Coordinates of C-alpha atoms and ligand atoms in Angstrom, one line a residue:
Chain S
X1 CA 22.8 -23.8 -8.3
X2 CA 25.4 -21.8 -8.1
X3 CA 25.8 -18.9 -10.6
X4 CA 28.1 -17.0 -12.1
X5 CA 29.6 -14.6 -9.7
X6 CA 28.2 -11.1 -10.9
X7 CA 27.7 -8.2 -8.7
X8 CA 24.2 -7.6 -8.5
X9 CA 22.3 -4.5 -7.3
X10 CA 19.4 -4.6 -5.4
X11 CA 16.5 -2.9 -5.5
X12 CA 14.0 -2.8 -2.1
X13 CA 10.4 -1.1 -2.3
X14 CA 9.6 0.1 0.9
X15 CA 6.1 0.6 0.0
X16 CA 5.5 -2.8 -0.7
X17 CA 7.9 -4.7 2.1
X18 CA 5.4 -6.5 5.2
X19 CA 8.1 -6.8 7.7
X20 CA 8.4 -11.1 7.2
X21 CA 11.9 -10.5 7.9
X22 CA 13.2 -13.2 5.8
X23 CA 15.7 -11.1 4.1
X24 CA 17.5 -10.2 7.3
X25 CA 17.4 -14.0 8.2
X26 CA 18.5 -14.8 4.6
X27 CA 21.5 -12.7 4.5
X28 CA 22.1 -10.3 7.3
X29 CA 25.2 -9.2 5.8
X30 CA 22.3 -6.8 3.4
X31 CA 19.7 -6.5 4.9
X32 CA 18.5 -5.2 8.1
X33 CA 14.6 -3.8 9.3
X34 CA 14.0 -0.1 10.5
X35 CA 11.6 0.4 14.2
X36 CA 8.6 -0.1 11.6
X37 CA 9.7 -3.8 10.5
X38 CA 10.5 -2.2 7.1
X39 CA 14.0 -3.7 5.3
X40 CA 17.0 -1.5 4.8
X41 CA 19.5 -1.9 2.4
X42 CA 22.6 -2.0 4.2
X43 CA 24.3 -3.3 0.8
X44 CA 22.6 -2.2 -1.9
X45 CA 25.6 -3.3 -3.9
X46 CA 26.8 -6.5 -2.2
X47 CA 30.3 -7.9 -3.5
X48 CA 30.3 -10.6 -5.9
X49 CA 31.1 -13.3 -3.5
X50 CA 27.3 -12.2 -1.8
X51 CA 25.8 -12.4 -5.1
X52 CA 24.4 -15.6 -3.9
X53 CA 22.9 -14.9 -0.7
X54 CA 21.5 -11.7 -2.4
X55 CA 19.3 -13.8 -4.9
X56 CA 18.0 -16.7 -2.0
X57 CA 16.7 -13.1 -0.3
X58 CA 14.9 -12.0 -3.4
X59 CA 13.2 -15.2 -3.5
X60 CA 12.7 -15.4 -0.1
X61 CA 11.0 -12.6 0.4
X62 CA 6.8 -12.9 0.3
X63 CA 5.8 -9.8 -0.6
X64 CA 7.6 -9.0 -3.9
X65 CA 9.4 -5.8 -2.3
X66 CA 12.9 -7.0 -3.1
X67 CA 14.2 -7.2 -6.7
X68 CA 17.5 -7.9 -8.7
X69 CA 19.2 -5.2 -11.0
X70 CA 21.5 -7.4 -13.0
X71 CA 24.1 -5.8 -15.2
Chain X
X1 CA -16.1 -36.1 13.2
X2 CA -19.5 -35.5 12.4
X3 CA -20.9 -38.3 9.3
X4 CA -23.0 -35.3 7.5
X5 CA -19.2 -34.1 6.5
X6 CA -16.3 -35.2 4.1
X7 CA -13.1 -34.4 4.3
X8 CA -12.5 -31.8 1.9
X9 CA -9.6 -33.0 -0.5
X10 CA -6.7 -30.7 0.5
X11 CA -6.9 -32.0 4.5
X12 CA -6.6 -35.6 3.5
X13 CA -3.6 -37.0 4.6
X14 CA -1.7 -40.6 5.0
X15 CA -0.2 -39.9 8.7
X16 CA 2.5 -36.9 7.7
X17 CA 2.0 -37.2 3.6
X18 CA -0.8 -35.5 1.7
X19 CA -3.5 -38.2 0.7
X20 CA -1.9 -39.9 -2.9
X21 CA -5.2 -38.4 -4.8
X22 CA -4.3 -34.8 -3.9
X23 CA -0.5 -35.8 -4.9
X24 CA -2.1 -36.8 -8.1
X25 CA -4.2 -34.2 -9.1
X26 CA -0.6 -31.5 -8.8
X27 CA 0.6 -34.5 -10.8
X28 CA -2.3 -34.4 -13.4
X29 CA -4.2 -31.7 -14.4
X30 CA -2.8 -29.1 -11.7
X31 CA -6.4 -27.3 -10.8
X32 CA -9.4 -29.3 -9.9
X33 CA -13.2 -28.2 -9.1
X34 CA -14.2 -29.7 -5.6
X35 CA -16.4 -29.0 -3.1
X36 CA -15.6 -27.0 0.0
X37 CA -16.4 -27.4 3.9
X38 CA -19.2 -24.8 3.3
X39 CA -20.7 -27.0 1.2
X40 CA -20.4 -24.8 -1.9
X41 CA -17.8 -25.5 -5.1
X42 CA -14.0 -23.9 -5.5
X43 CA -10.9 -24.4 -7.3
X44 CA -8.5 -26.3 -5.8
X45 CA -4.7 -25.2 -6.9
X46 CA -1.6 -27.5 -5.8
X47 CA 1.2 -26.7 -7.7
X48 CA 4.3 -24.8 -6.5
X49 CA 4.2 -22.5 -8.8
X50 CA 0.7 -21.8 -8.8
X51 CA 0.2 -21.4 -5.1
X52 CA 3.0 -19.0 -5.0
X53 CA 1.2 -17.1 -7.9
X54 CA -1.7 -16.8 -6.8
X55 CA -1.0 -15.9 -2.8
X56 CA 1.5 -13.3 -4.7
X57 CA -1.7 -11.9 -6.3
X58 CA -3.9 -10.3 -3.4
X59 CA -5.7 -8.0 -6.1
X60 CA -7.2 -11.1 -8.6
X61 CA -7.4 -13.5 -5.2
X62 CA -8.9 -11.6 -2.8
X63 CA -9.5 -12.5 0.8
X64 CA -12.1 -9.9 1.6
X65 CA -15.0 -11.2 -0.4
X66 CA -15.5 -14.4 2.0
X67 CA -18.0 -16.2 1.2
X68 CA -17.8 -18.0 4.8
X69 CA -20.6 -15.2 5.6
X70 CA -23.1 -16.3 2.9
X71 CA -23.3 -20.0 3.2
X72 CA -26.0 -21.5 2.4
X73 CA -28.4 -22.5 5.1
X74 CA -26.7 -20.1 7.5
X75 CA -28.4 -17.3 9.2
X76 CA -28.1 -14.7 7.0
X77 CA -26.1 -11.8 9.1
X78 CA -26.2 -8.1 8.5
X79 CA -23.6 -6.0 7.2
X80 CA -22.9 -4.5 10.5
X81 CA -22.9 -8.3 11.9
X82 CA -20.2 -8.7 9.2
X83 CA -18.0 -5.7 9.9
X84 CA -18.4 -6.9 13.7
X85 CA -16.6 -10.2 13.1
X86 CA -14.5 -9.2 10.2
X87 CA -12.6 -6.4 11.9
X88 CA -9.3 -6.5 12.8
X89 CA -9.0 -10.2 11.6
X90 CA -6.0 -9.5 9.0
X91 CA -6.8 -12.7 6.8
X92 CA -10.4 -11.0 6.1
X93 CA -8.9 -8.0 4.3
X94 CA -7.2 -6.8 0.8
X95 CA -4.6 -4.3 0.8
X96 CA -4.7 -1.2 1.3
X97 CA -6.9 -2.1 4.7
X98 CA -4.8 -5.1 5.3
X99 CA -1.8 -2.9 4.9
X100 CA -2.9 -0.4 7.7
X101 CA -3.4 -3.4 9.8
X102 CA -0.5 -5.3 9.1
X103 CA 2.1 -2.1 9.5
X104 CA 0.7 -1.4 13.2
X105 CA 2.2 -5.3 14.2
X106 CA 5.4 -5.8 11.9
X107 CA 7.8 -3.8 14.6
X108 CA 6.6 -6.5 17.1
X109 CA 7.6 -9.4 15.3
X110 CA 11.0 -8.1 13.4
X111 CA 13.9 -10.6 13.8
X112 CA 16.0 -8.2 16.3
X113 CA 12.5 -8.2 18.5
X114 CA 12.5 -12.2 18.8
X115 CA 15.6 -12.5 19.3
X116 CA 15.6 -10.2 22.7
X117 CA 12.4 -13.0 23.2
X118 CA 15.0 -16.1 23.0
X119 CA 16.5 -15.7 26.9
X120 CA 12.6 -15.8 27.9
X121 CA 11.9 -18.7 25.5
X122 CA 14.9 -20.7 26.7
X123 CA 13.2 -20.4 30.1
X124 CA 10.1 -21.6 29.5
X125 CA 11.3 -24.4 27.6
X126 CA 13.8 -25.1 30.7
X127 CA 11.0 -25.1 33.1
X128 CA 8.7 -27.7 31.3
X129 CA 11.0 -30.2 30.4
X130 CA 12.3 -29.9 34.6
X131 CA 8.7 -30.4 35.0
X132 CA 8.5 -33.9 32.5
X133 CA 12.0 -35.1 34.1
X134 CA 10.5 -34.4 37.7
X135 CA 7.0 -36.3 37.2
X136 CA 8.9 -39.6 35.1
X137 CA 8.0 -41.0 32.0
X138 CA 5.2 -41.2 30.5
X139 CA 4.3 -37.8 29.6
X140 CA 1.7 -36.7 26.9
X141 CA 4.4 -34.5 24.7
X142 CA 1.3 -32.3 23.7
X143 CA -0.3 -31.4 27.0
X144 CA 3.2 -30.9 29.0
X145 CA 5.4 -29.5 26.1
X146 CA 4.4 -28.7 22.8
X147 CA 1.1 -26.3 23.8
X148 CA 2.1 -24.9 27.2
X149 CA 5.5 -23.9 25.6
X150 CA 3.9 -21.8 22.8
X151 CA 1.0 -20.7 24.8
X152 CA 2.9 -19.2 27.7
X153 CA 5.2 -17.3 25.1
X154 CA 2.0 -15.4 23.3
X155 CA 0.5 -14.9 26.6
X156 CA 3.7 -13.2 27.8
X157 CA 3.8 -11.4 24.4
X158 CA 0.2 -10.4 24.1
X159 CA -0.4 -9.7 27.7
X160 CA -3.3 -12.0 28.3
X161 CA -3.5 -13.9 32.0
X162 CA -2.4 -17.4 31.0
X163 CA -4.1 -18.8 34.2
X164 CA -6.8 -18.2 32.0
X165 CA -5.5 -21.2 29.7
X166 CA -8.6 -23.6 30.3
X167 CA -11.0 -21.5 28.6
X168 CA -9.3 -20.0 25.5
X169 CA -7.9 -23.1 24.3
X170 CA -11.1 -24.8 24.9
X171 CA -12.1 -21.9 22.4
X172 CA -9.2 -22.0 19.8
X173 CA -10.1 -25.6 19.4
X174 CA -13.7 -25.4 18.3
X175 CA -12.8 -22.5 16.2
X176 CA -10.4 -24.4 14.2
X177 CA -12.7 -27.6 14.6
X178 CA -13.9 -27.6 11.1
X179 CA -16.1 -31.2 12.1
X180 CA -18.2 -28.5 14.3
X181 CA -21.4 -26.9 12.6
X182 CA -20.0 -23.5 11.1
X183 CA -22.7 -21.6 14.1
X184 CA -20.7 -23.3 16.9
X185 CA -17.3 -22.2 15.4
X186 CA -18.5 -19.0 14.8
X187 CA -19.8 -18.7 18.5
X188 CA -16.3 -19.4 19.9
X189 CA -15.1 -16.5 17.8
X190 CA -17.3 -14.2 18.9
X191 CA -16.8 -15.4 23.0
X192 CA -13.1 -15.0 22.2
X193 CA -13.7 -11.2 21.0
X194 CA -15.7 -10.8 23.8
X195 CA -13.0 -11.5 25.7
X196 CA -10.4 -10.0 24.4
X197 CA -12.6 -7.1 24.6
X198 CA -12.4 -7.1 28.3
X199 CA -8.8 -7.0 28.2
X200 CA -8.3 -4.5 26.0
X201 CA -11.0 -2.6 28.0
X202 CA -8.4 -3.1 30.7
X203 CA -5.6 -2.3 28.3
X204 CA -7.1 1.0 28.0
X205 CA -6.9 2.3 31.3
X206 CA -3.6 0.6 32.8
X207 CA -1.6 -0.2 29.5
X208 CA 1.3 -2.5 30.0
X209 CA 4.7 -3.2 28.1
X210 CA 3.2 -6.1 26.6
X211 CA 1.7 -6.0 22.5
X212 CA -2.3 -4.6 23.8
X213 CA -0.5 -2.3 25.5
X214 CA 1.5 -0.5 22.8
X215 CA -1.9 -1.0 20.1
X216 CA -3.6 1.0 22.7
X217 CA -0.8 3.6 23.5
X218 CA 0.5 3.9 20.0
X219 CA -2.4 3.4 17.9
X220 CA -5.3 3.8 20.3
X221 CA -6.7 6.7 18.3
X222 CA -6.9 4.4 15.0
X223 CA -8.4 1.3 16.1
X224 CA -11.5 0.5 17.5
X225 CA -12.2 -1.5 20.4
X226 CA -13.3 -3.8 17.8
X227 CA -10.3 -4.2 15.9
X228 CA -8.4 -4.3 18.9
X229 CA -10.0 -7.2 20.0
X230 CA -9.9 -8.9 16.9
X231 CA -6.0 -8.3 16.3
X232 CA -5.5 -9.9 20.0
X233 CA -8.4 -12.9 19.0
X234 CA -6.3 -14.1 15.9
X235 CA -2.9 -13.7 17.2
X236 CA -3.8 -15.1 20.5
X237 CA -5.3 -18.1 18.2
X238 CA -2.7 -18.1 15.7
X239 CA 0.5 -17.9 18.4
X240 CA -0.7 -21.5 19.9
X241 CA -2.1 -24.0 17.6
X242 CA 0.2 -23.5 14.8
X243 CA 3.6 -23.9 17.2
X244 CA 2.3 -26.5 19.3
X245 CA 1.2 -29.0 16.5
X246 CA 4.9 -28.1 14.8
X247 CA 6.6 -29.0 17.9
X248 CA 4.2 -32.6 18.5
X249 CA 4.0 -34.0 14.9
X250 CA 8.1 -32.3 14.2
X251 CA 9.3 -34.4 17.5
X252 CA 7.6 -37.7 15.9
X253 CA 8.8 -37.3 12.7
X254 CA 11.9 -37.3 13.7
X255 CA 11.4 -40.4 15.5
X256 CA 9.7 -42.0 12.6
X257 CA 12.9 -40.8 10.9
X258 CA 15.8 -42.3 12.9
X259 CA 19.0 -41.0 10.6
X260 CA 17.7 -37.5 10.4
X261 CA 17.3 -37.2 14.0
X262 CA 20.7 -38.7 14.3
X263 CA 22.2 -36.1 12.3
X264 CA 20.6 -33.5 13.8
X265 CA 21.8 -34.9 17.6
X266 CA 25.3 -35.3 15.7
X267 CA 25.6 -31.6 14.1
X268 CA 23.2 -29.3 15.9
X269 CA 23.8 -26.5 13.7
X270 CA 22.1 -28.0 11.1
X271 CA 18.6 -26.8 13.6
X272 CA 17.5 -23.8 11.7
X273 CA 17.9 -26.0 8.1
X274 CA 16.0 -28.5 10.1
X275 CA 13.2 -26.8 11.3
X276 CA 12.5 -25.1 7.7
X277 CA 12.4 -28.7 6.0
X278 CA 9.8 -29.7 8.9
X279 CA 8.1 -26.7 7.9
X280 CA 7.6 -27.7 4.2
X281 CA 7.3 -31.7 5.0
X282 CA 4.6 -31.7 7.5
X283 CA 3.0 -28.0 6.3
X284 CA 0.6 -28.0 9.0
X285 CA -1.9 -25.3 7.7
X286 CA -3.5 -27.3 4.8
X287 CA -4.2 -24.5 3.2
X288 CA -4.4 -20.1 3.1
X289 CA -8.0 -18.4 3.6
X290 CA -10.3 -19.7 0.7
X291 CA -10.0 -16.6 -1.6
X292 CA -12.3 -15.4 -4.4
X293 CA -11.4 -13.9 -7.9
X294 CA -12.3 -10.7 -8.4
X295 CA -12.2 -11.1 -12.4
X296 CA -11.6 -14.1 -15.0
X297 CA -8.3 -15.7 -14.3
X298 CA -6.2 -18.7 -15.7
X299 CA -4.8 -20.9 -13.6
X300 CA -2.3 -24.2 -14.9
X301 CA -4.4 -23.6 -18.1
X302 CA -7.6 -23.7 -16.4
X303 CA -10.0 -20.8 -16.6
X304 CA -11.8 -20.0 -13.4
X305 CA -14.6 -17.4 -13.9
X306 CA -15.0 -14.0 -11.5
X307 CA -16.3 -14.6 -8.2
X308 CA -15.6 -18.1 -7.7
X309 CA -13.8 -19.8 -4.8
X310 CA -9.8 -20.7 -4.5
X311 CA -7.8 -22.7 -2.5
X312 CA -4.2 -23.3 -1.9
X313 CA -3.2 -26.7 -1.1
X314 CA -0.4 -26.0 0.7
X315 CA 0.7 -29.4 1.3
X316 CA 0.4 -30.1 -2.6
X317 CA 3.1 -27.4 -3.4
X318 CA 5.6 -28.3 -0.2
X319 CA 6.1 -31.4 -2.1
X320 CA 5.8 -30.7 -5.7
X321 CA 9.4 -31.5 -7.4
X322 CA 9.8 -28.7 -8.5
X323 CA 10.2 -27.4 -5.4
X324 CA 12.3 -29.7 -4.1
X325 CA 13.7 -32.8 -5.1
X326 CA 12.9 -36.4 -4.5
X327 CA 10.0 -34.1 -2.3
X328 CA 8.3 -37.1 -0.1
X329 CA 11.5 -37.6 1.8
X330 CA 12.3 -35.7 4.9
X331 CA 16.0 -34.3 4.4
X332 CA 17.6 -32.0 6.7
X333 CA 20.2 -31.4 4.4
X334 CA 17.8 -29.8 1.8
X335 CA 17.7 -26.4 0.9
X336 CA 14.0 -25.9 1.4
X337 CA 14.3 -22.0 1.0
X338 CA 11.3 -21.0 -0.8
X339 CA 8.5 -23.3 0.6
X340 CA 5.3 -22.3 1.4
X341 CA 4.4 -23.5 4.8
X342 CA 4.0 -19.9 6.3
X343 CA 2.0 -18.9 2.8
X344 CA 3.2 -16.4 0.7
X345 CA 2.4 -12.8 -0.2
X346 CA 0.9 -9.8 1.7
X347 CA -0.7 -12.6 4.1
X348 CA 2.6 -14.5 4.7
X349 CA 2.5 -15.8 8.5
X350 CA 3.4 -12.2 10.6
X351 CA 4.2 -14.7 13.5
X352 CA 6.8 -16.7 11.6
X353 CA 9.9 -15.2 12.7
X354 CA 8.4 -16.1 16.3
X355 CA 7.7 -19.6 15.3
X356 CA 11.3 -20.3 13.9
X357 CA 12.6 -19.1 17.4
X358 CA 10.2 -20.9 19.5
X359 CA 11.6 -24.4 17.2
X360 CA 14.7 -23.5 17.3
X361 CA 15.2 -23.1 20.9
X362 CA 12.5 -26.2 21.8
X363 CA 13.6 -29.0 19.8
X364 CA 17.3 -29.2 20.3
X365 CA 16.8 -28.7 24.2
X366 CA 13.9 -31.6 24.4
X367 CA 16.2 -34.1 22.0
X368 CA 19.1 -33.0 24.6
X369 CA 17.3 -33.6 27.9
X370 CA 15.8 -37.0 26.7
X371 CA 18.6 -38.8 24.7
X372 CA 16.3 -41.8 24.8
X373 CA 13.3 -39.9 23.9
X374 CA 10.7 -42.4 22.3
X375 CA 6.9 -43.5 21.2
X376 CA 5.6 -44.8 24.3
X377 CA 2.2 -45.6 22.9
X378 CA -1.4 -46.0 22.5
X379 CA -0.4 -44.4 18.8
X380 CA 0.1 -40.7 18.8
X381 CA -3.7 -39.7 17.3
X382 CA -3.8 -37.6 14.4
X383 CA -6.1 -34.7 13.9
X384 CA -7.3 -33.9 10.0
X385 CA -10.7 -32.0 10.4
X386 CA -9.1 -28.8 11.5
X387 CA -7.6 -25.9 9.8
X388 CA -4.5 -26.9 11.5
X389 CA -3.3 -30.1 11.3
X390 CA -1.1 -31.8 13.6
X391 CA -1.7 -34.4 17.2
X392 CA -4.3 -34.3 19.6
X393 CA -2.1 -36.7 21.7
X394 CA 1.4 -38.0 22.0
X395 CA 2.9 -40.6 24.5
X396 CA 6.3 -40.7 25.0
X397 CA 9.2 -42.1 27.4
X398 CA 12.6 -42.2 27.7
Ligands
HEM1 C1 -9.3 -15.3 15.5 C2 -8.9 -15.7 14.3 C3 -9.7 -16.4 13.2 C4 -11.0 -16.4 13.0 C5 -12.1 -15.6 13.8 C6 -11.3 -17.2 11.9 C7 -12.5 -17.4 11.4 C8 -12.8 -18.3 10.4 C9 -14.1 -18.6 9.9 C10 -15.4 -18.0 10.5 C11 -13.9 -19.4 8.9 C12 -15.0 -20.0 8.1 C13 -15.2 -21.4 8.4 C14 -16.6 -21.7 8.9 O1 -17.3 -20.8 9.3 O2 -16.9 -22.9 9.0 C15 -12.5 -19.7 8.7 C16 -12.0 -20.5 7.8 C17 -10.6 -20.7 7.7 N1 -9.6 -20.2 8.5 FE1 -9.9 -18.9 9.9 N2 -10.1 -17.7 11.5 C18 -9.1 -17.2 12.2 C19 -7.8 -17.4 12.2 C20 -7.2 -18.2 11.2 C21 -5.8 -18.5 11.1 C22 -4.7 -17.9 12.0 C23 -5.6 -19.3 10.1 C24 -4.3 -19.9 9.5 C25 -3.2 -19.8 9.9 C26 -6.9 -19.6 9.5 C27 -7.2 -20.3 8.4 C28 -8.4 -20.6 8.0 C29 -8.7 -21.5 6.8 C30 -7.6 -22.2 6.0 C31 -10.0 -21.5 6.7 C32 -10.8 -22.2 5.6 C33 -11.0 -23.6 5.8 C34 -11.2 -24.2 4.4 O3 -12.3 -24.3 3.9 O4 -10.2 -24.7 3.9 N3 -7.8 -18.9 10.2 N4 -11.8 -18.9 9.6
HEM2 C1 4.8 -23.0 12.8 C2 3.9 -22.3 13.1 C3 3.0 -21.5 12.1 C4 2.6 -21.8 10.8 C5 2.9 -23.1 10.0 C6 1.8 -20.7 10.4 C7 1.2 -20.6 9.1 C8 0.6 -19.5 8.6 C9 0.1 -19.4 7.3 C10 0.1 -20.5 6.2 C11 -0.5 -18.2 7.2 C12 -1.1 -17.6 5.9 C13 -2.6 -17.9 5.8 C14 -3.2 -17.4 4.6 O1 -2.5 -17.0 3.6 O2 -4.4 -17.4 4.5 C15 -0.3 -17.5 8.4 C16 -0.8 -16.2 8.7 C17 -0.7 -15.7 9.9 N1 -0.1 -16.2 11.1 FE1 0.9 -17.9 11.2 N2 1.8 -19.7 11.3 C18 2.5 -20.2 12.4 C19 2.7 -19.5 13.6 C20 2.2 -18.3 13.9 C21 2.4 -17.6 15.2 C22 3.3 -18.1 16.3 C23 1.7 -16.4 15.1 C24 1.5 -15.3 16.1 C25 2.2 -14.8 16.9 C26 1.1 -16.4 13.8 C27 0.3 -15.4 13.3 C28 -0.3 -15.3 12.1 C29 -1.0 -14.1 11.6 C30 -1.4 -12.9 12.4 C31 -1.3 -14.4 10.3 C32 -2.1 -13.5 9.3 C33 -1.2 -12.6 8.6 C34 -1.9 -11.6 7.6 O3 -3.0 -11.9 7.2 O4 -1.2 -10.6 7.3 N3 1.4 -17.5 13.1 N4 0.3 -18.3 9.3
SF4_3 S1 11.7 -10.4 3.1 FE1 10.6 -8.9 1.8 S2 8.8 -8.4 3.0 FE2 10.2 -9.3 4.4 S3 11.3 -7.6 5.4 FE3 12.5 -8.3 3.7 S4 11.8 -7.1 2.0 FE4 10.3 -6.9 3.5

């Protein structure tokens, strides 16, 4: 499973986002919710070696809010 | 079970594996007409892929247009009637009104909020298996672990009196009771708003630290009574029945699987990889709401007209292989990221972050306590006509 390790960039619609928190329990190291239940992008940019953990939280995530910007 | 009713498809199971004709039909043709508890026709949809599309899709699939108040040979009710039950019942509503709703709960269920929960949890999980070791083997794991444990924990949360257990999960069951005539079930939704409303009523004038309290102090202005009532009604509903039956059918299949639950004893950190794969193998909700299409879609290469009925076998798509491999076999070690036990999309489960703590913290401390936890029969009875599935009893020793 394990892809080539690019550095990705992430891209989080706040609009969209429901609170599930399964981004923050995906990969804490990127993610994190404001007082509203709403992800924050603590790592927009996350180094290559979290490349991996930033593509399980785009397809963890129910709501569609999170998306990968490859390069 | 009353005789007048089948099983619908979707809720047939062999013990803790979807019945081999549903398993054929994601196999087969993928989508297959079949006739719902309300006694009219939908689409059933099994595949992993297509249950993830279609939950993703809350503007083709909608769950506003039930049809649940236009059955056939039911009263018919008034609009008012309809807004009455509906309202503040997120799974009855499309974005943008299920988007209102839906924002006013999220801070209460964010991962940092649970995990301030998890001292409290520990607790409660601490005093009921003292309580087990104190009255001696046998115990019924439902009735002194797996319900109790959840139960307290939303009742603590919500702010409801939880000496006032007897009657509300007298009412949670015939609401989920799908072998009761749809009148009865609807009746115990309506006593349960009625008494809800009493609390929030209560709510209103003394508000606590609890979740009523900070609807009524924070978003007072924007929600009626109604809504209020009907956002305490679900999750009230929703914070017991779900957990419990994880906790009763999770602990026997581990039993019934002696080398995962030796692993698990053996490397505890592999809990939070285990409790997702119980998730996905025993996906206890059968399936989301039914949902209608609000225009002509194509599902698995199957055109389904405007206005017709779906449903998600959720089951189906936990063990379709493309979701996993080698699906029918319960593996701890799997990565089972992805699955849709908790649905998927806008209505993906709001209480699942509580629910992963609540197994996370229960199952580890009842495998520690009872190192020779086992089935003690009669055999643990099974429950299939209900929206959740899961136990109704469960003997064990140790
Ligand atoms: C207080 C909360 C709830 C109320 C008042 C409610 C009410 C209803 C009603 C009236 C029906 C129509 C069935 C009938 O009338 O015979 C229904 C169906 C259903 N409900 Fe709920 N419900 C609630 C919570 C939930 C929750 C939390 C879930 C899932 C986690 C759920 C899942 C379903 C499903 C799957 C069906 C359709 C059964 C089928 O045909 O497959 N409900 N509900
Ligand atoms: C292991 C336990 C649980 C399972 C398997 C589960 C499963 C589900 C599923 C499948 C749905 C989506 C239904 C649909 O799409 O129609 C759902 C929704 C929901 N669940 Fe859970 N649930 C669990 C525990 C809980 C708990 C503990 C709570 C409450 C504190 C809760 C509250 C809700 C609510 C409020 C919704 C509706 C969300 C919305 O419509 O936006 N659930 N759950
Ligand atoms: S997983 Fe998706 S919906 Fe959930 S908090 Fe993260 S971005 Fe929002």
């Amino acid at each position: 499973m394990s892809e080539e390790q690019k550095p990705v960039r992430i891209r989080a619609d706040r609009d969209v986002c429901i609170g599930a928190g399964m981004c923050v329990m995906t990969a804490e190291q990127i993610f994190d919710q404001d007082d509203d239940g709403v992800v924050v992008l603590l790592e927009p940019e996350p180094p290559a070696e979290h490349a991996d953990l930033a593509r399980r939280a785009v397809r963890a995530c129910p709501s569609g809010a999170l998306s990968l910007v490859e390069d | 079970m009353s005789e007048s009713m089948t099983l619908p498809l979707h809720m047939r199971r062999a013990e803790f594996d979807p019945a081999a004709e549903l398993a054929a039909v994601r196999d087969e043709e993928g989508v297959r007409k079949v006739r719902t508890v309300f006694g009219v026709d939908g689409w059933l949809i099994t595949r992993f892929a297509d249950v993830r599309a279609v939950l993703g899709d809350a503007e083709r699939f909608s769950n506003a247009h039930q049809m649940v108040f236009r059955i056939p040979g039911m009263p018919q009710r008034t609009d008012e009637e309809i807004a009455e039950l509906r309202a503040g019942n997120l799974l009855a509503f499309d974005p943008p009104e299920h988007t209102r709703l839906r924002r006013m709960l999220t801070p209460e269920f964010t991962v940092r909020r649970m995990r301030r929960l998890e001292p409290r949890i520990h607790d409660i999980v601490t005093e009921h298996l003292d309580a087990m070791e104190r009255t001696g083997p046998p115990a019924d794991l439902v009735t002194d672990f797996a319900l109790p444990i959840p139960s307290l924990v939303i009742c603590e949360l919500l702010g409801v009196p939880y000496d006032d257990r007897a009657d509300f999960q007298r009412r949670s069951g015939r609401m989920l009771d799908l072998s009761l005539p749809p009148q009865e079930r609807a009746a115990a939704s309506l006593e349960s708003r009625v008494y809800m409303g009493e609390l929030v009523a209560r709510a209103k004038t003394d508000p606590g630290d609890d979740l009523l309290g900070m609807l009524v102090r924070e978003h007072g202005e924007d929600l009626t009574p109604a809504e209020l009532a009907g956002i305490g009604s679900l999750l009230l509903l929703a914070g017991h029945e779900t957990t419990s039956n994880m906790l009763s059918l999770g602990t026997l299949a581990l039993l019934r699987n002696p080398e995962q639950l030796e692993l698990l004893r053996k490397e505890p950190e592999r809990i939070d990889a285990a409790v997702e794969e119980l998730l996905r193998w025993l996906s206890i909700v059968h399936s989301g709401m039914t949902k209608v299409t609000t225009t002509d879609v194509e599902v698995a290469g199957q055109h389904i007209p405007a206005g017709e009925i779906v449903i998600c076998a959720l089951p189906a798509a936990n063990r379709d292989p493309a979701l996993a491999a080698d699906p029918d076999r319960l593996d701890i070690g799997r990565d089972s990221l992805g699955h849709v036990a908790f649905g998927h999309g806008v209505h993906h489960c709001l209480g699942a972050p509580l629910a992963r703590m609540e197994m996370r913290v229960a199952f580890p401390a009842l495998l520690q306590r009872f190192p020779g936890l086992r089935e003690a029969g009669p055999e643990p009875a099974f429950r299939s006509f209900n929206v959740v599935y899961g136990l109704s009893s469960f003997k064990v020793a140790w």
